[in-house]
Short mmCIF file of C-alpha atoms in Angstrom, two decimals:
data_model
loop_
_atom_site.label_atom_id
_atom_site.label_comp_id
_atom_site.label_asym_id
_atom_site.label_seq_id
_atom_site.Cartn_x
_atom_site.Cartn_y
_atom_site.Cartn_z
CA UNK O 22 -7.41 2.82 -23.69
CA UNK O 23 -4.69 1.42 -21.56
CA UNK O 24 -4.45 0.80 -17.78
CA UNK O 25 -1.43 1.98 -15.16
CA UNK O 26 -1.92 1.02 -11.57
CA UNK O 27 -0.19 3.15 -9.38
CA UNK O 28 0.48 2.20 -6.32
CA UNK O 29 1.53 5.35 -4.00
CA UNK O 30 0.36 5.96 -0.71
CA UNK O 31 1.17 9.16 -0.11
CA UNK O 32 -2.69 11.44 -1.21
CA UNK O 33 -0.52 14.29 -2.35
CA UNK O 34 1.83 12.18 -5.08
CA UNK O 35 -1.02 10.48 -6.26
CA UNK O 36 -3.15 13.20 -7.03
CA UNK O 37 -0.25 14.54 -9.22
CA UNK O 38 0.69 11.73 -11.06
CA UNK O 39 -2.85 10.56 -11.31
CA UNK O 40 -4.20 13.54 -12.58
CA UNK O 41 -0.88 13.86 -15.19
CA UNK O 42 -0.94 10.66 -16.50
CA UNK O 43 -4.94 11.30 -17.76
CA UNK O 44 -3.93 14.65 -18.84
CA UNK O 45 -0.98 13.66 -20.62
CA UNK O 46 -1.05 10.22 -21.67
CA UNK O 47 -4.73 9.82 -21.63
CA UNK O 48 -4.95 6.52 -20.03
CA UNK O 49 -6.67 5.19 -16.94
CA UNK O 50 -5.06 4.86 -13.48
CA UNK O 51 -6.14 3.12 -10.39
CA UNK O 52 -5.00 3.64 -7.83
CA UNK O 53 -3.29 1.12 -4.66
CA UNK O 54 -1.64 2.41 -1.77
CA UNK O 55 0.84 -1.31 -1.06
CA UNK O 56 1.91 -4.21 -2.33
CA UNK O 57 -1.26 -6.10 -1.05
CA UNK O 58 -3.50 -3.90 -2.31
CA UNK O 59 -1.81 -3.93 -6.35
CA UNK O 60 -1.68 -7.86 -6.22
CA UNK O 61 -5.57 -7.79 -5.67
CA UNK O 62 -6.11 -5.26 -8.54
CA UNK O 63 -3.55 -7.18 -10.45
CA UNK O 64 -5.36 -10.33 -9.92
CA UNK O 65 -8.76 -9.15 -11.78
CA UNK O 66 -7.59 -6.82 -14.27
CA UNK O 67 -4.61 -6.37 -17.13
CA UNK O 68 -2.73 -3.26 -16.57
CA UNK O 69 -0.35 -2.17 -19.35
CA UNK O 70 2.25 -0.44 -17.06
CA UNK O 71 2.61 -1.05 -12.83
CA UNK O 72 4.38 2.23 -11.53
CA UNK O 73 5.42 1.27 -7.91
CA UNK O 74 7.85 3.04 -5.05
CA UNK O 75 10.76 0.88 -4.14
CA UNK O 76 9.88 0.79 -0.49
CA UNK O 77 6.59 1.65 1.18
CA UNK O 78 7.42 1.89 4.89
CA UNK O 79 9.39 -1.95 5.58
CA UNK O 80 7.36 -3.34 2.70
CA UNK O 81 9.40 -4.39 -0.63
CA UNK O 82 6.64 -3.28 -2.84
CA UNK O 83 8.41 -3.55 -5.81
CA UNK O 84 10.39 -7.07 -4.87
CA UNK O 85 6.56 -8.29 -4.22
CA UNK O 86 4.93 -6.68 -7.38
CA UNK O 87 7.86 -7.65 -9.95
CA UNK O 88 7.99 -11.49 -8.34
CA UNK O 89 3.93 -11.40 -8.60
CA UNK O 90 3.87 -10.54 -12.31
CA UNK O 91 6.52 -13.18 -12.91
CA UNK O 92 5.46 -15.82 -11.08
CA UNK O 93 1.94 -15.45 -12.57
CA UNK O 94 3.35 -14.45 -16.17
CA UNK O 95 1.87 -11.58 -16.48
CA UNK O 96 2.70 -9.26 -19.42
CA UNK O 97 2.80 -5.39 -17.23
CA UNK O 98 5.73 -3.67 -17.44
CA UNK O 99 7.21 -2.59 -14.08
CA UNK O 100 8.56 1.28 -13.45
CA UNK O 101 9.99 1.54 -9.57
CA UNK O 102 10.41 4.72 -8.33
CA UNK O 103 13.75 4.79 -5.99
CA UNK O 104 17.19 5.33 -4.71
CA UNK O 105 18.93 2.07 -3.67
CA UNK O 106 21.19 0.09 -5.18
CA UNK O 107 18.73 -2.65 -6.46
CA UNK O 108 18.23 -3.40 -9.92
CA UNK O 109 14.86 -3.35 -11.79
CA UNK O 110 14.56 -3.46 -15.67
CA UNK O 111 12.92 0.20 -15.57
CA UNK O 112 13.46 2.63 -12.32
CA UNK O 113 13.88 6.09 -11.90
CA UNK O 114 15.75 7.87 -9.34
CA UNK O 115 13.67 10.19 -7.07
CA UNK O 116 16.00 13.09 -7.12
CA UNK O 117 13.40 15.82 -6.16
CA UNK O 118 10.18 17.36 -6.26
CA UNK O 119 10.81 17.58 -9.91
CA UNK O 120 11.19 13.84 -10.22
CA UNK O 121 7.45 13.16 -11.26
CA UNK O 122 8.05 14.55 -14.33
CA UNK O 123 10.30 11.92 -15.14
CA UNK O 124 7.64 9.66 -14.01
CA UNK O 125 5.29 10.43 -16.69
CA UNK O 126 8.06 10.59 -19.35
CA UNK O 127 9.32 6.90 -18.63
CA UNK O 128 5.97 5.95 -18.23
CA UNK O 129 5.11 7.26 -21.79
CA UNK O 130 8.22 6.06 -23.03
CA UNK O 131 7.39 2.56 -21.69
CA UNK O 132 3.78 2.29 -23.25
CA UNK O 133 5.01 3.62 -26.55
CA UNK O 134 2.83 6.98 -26.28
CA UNK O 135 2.71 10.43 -27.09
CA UNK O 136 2.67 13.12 -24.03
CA UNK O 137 -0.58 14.63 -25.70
CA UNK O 138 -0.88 17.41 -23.54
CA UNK O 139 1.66 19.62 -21.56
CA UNK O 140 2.96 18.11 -17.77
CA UNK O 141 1.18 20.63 -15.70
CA UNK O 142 3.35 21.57 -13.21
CA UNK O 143 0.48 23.50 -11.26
CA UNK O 144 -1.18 20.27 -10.30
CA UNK O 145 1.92 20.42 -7.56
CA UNK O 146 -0.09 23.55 -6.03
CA UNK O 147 -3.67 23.42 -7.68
CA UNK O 148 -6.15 20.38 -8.69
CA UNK O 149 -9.01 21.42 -10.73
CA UNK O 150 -12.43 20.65 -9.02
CA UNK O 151 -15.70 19.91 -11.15
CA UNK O 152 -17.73 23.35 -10.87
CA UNK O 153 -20.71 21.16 -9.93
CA UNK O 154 -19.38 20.31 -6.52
CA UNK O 155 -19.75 24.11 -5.61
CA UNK O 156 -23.87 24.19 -6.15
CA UNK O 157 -24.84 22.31 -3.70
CA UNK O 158 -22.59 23.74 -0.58
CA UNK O 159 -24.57 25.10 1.75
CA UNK O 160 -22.23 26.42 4.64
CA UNK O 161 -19.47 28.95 4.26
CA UNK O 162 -17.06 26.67 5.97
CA UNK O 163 -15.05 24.43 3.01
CA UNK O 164 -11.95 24.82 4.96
CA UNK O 165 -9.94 25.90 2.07
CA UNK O 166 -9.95 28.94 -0.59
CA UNK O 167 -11.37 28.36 -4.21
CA UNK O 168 -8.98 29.88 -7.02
CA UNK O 169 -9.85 30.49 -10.95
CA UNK O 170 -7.22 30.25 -13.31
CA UNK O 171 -7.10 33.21 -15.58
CA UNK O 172 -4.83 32.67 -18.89
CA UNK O 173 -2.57 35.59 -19.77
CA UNK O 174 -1.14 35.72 -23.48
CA UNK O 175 2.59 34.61 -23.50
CA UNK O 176 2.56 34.79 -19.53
CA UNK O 177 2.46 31.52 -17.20
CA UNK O 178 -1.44 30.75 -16.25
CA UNK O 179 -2.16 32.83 -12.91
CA UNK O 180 -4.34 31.46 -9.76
CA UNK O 181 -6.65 33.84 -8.51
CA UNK O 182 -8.18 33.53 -5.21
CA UNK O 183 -12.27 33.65 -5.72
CA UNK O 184 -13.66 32.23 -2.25
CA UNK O 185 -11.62 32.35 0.82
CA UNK O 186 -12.05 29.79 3.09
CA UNK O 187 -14.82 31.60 5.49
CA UNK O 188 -16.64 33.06 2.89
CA UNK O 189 -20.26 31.69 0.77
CA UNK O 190 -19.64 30.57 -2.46
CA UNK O 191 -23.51 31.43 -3.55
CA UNK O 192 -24.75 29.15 -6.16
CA UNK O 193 -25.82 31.68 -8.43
CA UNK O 194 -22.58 32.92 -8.68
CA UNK O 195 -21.42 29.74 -9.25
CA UNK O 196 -23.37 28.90 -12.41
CA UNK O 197 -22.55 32.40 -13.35
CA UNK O 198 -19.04 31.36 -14.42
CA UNK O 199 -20.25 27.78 -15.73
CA UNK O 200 -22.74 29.82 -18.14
CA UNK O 201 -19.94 31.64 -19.57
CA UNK O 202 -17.49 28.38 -20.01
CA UNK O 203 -15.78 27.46 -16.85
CA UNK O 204 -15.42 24.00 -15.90
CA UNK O 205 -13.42 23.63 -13.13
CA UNK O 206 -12.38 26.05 -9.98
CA UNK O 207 -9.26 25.39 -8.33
CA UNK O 208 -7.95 24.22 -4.43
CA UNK O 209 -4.68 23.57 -3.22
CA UNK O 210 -3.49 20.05 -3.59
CA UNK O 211 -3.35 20.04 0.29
CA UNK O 212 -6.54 20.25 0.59
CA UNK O 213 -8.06 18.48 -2.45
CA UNK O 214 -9.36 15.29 -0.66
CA UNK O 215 -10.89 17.32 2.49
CA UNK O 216 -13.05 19.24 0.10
CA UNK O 217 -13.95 16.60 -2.15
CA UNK O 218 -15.06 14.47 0.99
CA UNK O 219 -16.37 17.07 2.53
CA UNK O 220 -18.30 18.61 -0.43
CA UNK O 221 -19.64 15.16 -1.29
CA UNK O 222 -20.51 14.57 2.49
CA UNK O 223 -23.15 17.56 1.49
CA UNK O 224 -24.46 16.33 -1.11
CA UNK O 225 -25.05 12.77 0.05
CA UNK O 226 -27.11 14.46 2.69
CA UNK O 227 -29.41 16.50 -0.08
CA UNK O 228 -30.39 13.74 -1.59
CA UNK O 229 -31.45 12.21 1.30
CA UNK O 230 -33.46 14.35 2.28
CA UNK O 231 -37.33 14.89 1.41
CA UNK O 232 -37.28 18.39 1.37
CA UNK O 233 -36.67 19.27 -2.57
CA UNK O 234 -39.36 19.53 -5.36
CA UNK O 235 -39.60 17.46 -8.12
CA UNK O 236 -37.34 19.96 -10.43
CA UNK O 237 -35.03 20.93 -7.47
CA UNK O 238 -34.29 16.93 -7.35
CA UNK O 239 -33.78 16.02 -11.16
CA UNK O 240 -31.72 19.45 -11.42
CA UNK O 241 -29.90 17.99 -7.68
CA UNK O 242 -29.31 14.78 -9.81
CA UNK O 243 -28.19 16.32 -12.48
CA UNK O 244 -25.23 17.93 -10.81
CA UNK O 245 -24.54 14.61 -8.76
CA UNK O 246 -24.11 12.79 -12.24
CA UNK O 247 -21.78 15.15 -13.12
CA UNK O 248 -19.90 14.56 -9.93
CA UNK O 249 -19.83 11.14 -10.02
CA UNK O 250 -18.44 10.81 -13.27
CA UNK O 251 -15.44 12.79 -11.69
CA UNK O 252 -15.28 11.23 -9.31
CA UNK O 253 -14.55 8.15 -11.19
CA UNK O 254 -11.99 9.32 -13.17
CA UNK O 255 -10.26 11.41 -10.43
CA UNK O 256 -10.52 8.92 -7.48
CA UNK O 257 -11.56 5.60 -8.65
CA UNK O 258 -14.12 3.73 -6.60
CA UNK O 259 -13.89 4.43 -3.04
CA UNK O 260 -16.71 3.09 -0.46
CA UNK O 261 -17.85 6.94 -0.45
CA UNK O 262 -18.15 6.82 -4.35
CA UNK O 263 -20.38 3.89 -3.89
CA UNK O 264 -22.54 5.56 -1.28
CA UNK O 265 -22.94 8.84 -3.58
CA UNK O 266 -24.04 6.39 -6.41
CA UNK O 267 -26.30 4.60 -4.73
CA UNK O 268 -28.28 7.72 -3.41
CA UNK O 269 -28.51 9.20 -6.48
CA UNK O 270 -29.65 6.25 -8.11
CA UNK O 271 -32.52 6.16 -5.64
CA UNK O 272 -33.19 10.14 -6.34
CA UNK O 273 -33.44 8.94 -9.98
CA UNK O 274 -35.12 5.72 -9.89
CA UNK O 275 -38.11 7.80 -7.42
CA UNK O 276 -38.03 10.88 -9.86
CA UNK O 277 -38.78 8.42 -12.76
CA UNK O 278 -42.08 6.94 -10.62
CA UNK O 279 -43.54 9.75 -9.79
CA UNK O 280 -47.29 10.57 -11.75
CA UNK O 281 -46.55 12.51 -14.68
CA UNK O 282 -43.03 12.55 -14.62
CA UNK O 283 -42.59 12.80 -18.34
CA UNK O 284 -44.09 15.89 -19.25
CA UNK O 285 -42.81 17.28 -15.96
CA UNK O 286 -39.73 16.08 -17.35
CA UNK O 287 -40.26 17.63 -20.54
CA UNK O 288 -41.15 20.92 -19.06
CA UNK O 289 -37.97 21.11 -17.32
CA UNK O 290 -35.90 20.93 -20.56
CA UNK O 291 -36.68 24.00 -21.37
CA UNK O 292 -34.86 25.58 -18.63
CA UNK O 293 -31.83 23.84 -19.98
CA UNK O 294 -29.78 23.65 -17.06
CA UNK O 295 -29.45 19.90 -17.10
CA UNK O 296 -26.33 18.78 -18.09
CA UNK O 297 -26.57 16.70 -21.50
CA UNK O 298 -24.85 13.63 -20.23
CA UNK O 299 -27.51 13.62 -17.24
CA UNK O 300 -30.69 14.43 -19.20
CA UNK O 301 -29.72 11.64 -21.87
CA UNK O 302 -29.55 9.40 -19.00
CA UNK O 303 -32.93 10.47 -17.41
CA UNK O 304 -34.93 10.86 -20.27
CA UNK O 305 -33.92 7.43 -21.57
CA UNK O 306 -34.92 5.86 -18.68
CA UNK O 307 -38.09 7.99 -18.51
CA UNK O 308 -39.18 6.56 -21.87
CA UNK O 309 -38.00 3.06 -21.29
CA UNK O 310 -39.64 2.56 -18.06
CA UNK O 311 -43.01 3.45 -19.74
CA UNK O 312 -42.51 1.72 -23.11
CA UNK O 313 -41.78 -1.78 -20.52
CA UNK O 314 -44.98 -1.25 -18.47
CA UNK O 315 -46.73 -1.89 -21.51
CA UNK O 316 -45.86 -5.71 -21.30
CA UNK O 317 -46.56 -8.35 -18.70
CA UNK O 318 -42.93 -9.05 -18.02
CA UNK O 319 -42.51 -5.76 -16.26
CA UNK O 320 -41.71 -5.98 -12.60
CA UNK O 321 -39.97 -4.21 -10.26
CA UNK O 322 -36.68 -5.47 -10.91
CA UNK O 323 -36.93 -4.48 -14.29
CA UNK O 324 -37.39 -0.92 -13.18
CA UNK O 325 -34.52 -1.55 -11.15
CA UNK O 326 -32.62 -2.55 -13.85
CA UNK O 327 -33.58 0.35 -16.65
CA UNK O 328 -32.22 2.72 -13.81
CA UNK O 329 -28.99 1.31 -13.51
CA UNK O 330 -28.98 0.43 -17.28
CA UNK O 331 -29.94 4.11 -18.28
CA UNK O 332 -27.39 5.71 -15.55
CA UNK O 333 -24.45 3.78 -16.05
CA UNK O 334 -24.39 3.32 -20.14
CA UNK O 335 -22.39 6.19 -21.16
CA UNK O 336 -20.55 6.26 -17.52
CA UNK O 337 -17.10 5.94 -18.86
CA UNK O 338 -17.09 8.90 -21.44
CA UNK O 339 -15.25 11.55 -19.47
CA UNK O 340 -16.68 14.76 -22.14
CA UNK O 341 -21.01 14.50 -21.98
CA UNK O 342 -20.78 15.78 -25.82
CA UNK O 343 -19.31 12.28 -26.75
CA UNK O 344 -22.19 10.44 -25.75
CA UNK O 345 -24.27 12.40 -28.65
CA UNK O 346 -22.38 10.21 -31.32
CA UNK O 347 -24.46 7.12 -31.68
CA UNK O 348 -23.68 5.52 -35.02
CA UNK O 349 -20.87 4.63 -36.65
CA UNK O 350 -21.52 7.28 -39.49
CA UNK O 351 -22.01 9.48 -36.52
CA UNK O 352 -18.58 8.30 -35.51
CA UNK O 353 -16.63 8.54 -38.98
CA UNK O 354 -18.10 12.15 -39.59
CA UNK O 355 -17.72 13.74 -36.13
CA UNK O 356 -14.20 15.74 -36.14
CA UNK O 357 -13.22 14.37 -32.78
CA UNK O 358 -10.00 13.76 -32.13
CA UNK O 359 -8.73 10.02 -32.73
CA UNK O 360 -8.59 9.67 -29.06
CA UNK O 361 -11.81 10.99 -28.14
CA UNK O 362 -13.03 8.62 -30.68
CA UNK O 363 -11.81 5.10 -29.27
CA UNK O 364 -13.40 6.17 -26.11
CA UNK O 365 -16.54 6.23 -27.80
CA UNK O 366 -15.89 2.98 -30.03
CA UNK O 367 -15.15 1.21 -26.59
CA UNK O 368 -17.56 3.11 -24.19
CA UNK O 369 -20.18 0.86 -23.88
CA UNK O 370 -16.97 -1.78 -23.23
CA UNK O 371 -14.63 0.32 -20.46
CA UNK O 372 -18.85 1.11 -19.06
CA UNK O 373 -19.35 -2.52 -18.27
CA UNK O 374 -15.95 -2.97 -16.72
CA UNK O 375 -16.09 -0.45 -14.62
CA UNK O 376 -19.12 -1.37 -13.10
CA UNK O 377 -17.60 -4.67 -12.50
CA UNK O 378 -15.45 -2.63 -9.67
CA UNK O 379 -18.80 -1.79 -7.79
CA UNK O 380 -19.78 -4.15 -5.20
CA UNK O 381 -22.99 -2.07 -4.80
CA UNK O 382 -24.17 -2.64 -8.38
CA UNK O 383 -26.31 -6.39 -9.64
CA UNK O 384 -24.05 -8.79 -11.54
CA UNK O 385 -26.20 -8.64 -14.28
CA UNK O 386 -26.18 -4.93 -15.37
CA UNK O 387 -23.00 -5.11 -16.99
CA UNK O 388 -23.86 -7.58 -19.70
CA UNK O 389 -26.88 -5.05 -20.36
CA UNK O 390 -24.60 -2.07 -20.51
CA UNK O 391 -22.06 -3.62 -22.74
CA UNK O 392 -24.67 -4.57 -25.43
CA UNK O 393 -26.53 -1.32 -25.21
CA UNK O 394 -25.18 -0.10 -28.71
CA UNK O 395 -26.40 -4.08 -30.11
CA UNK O 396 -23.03 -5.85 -30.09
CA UNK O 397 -22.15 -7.96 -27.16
CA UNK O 398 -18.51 -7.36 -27.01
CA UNK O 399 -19.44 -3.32 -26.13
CA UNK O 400 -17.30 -2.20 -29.31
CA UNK O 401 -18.57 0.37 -31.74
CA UNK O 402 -22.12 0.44 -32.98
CA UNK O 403 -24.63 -2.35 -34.46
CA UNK O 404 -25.30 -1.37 -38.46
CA UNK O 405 -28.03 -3.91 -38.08
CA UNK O 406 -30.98 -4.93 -35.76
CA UNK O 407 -29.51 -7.34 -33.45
CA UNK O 408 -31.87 -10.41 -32.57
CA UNK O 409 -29.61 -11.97 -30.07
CA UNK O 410 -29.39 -9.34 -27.27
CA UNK O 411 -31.31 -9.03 -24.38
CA UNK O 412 -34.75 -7.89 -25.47
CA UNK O 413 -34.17 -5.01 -22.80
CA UNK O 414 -31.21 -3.88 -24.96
CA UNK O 415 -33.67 -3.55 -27.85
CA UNK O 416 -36.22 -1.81 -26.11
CA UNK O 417 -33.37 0.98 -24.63
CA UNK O 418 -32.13 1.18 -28.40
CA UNK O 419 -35.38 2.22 -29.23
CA UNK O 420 -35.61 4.66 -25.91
CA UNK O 421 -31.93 6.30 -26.85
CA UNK O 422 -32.27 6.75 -30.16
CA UNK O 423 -35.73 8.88 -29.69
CA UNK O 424 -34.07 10.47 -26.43
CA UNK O 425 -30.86 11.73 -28.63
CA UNK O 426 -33.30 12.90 -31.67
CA UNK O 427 -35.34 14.91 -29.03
CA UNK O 428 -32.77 16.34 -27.17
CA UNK O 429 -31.31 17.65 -30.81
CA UNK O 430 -34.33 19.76 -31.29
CA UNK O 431 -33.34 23.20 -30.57
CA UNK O 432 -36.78 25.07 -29.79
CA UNK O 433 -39.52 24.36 -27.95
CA UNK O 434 -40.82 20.61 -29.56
CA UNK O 435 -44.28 20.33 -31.20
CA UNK O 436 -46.29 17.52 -32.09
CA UNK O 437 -45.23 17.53 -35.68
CA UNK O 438 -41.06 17.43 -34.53
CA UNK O 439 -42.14 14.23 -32.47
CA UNK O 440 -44.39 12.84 -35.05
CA UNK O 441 -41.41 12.85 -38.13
CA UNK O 442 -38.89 11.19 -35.36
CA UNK O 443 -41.35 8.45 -34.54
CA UNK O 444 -41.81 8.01 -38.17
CA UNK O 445 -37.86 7.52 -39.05
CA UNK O 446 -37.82 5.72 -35.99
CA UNK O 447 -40.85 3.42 -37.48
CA UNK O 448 -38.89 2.92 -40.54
CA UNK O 449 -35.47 1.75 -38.67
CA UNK O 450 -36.54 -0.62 -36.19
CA UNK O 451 -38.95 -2.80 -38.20
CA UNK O 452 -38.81 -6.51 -36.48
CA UNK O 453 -39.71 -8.43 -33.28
CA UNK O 454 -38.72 -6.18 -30.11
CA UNK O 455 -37.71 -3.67 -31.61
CA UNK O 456 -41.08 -3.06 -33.89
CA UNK O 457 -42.97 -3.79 -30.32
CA UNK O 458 -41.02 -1.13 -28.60
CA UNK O 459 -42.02 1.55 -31.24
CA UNK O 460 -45.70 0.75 -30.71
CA UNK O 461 -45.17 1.06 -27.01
CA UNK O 462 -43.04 4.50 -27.27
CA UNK O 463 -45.95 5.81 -29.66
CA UNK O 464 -48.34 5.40 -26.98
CA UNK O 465 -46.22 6.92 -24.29
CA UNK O 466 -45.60 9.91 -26.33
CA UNK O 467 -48.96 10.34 -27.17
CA UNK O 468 -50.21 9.69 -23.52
CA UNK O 469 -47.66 12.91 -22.26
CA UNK O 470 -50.53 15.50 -22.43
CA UNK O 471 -48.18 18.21 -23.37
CA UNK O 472 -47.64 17.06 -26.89
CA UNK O 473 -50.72 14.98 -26.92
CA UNK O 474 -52.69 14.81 -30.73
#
């Protein structure tokens, strides 16, 4: 997938052409807001396309930018957004509020791609907000009015005014419209980062505190995965995306201790209110924490490091039914579309880098994300048992591939549905770790009273 750095410091602008060029080129943006700022970002990563303003306040960002990637021969094309008379290879003109338009265009002329979906011209009024944000609010004062966008055959989309800005948004209601289908609710782009500071402000504070239940918290983590993955590909890393991330990493890492946190695990399943990307995570590291206990190299920064491992794997897949394809026949048969399926060839890749931007997160968990699929370049899917990864890599194979088989059983799971997956499972991974990890995992399923023999 390939990288644009924008660097725009107005909130408003970026939103739009943030949001725009994910929705219509598909790429990923980060985002800098001056010249200082790019050259940093430009210094770690390669960027296919720099889109830059001419001037930000008296600073030539775009005289310091193009001179950077030319002193340091770097190959990232340059777009400058502006109205003097200076001369850049690529710049466009801002002529009006329409002008962002031709921002995306150039931009997808630039990097040779297709505008796959529509320019939205709403995002200049509304930005789509994750419907998780809105279960955990507990006050009636967001400070701005929640809209649902109701499609009307052959007629523009309309914005319909749900919540106004005094008024509860009840949680019930809430997953009301996420039961039948709805994704996102909508606030004005005036007020997008005030809720989504505020709203995470909340949350932060929930799962800090020691009130919850065991269920209330994995259900609480649950929704704060979800989050966090938008936030991500919304709003990059920010020192408040780092802070929401490390809390719920805690609220997972203690869920996963507690005494029979398995079949209380299992139990909750039923409900089915988990998202899938969440409960893949969880469960994985559920399985893998108790299938490592089982040998004398287990310590507490192994635990540490299944958490992260098992939270941060499928991180970078923006759609939670992507990370159910584990295989490359899994991969070839799907009927994805061909974009949805490089993100999954490169997940456990664009995973790793990412966490590289964290300065929260251990150096060594991205090398263990980027081989959790067996290859150690984090591209595709191992068609054989790798020997040469970390044995923790082997043992999570083993965890994730019972996790997806048992999260594919539709009702209630009996001894005999866990028995024939163990058995396939048996048959696969039939050497050194991986052999030692299914003896472990039999155990472990067979100590979880629930489905005990």
């Amino acid at each position: 997938m390939k990288k644009i750095i924008l660097i725009e410091p107005d909130s408003s602008l970026q939103t739009i052409l943030k949001l725009n060029f994910m929705h219509a080129l598909g790429v990923q943006v980060e985002t800098a807001s001056s010249a200082e700022d790019a050259i940093n970002c430009l210094q770690k990563e390669k960027f296919a396309l720099a889109v830059c303003r001419e001037y930000i306040g008296d600073e030539e960002t775009a005289i310091a930018i193009n001179t950077h990637l030319q002193d340091h021969h770097i190959n990232t094309k340059l777009l400058v957004m502006g109205n003097s008379s200076q001369v850049f290879e690529c710049k466009i003109k801002l002529k009006n509020a329409e002008s962002w338009k031709e921002i995306i265009r150039e931009s997808a002329r630039l990097l040779n791609l297709p505008v796959i979906q529509g320019l939205n011209e709403d995002l200049l009024d509304y930005v789509p907000v994750n419907a998780h944000y809105f279960l955990n609010i507990d006050t009636s004062l967001m400070g701005c009015d929640i809209y649902i966008k109701i499609k009307k055959h052959q007629q523009e989309d309309q914005y319909v005014k749900r919540v106004k800005n005094y008024e509860h948004f009840a949680p019930a209601e809430v997953e009301r419209y996420i039961n039948i289908g709805l994704k996102h609710f909508y606030i004005t782009k005036n007020h997008f980062y005030q809720f989504v500071n505020f709203s995470t402000e909340q949350l932060i504070a929930k799962l800090k505190s020691e009130t919850s239940n065991s269920t209330d918290k994995i259900q609480l983590n649950s929704d704060t995965y979800e989050i966090t993955r938008e936030h991500l590909q919304t709003l990059g890393i920010s020192p408040q995306t780092e802070v929401l991330v490390q809390e719920s990493l805690k609220s997972m890492s203690k869920s996963i201790q507690e005494a029979h946190a398995l079949n209380h695990f299992f139990n909750q399943l039923l409900s089915n209110k988990l998202s899938y990307a969440y409960a893949h995570s969880h469960l994985s590291a559920l399985i893998l924490t108790q299938i490592v206990a089982q040998f004398d190299w287990n310590s507490p920064q192994i635990k540490e490091k299944i958490t992260y491992l098992c939270y941060f794997h499928d991180i970078s897949l923006t759609d939670g039914k992507l990370a159910r394809i584990t295989s490359i026949q899994d991969l070839q048969e799907c009927n994805y579309t061909e974009e949805d399926k490089t993100k999954i060839y490169n997940h456990a890749s664009e995973s790793a880098e990412m966490l590289g931007k964290f300065t929260c997160i251990p150096f060594d968990i991205a090398a263990l994300v980027r081989e959790h699929h067996g290859n150690k370049n984090g591209k595709g899917f191992s068609e054989t048992l790798n020997l040469k990864i970390s044995p923790l890599c082997m043992m999570f194979i083993v965890a994730e591939d019972f996790t997806g088989q048992f999260l594919n059983i539709t009702e209630t799971p009996t001894k005999e549905n866990l028995d024939k997956i163990l058995n396939q499972l048996q048959k696969i991974y039939n050497k050194g770790t991986y052999a030692q990890a299914i003896g472990a995992l039999r155990l472990t399923i067979s100590k979880a009273h629930k489905f005990a023999a």
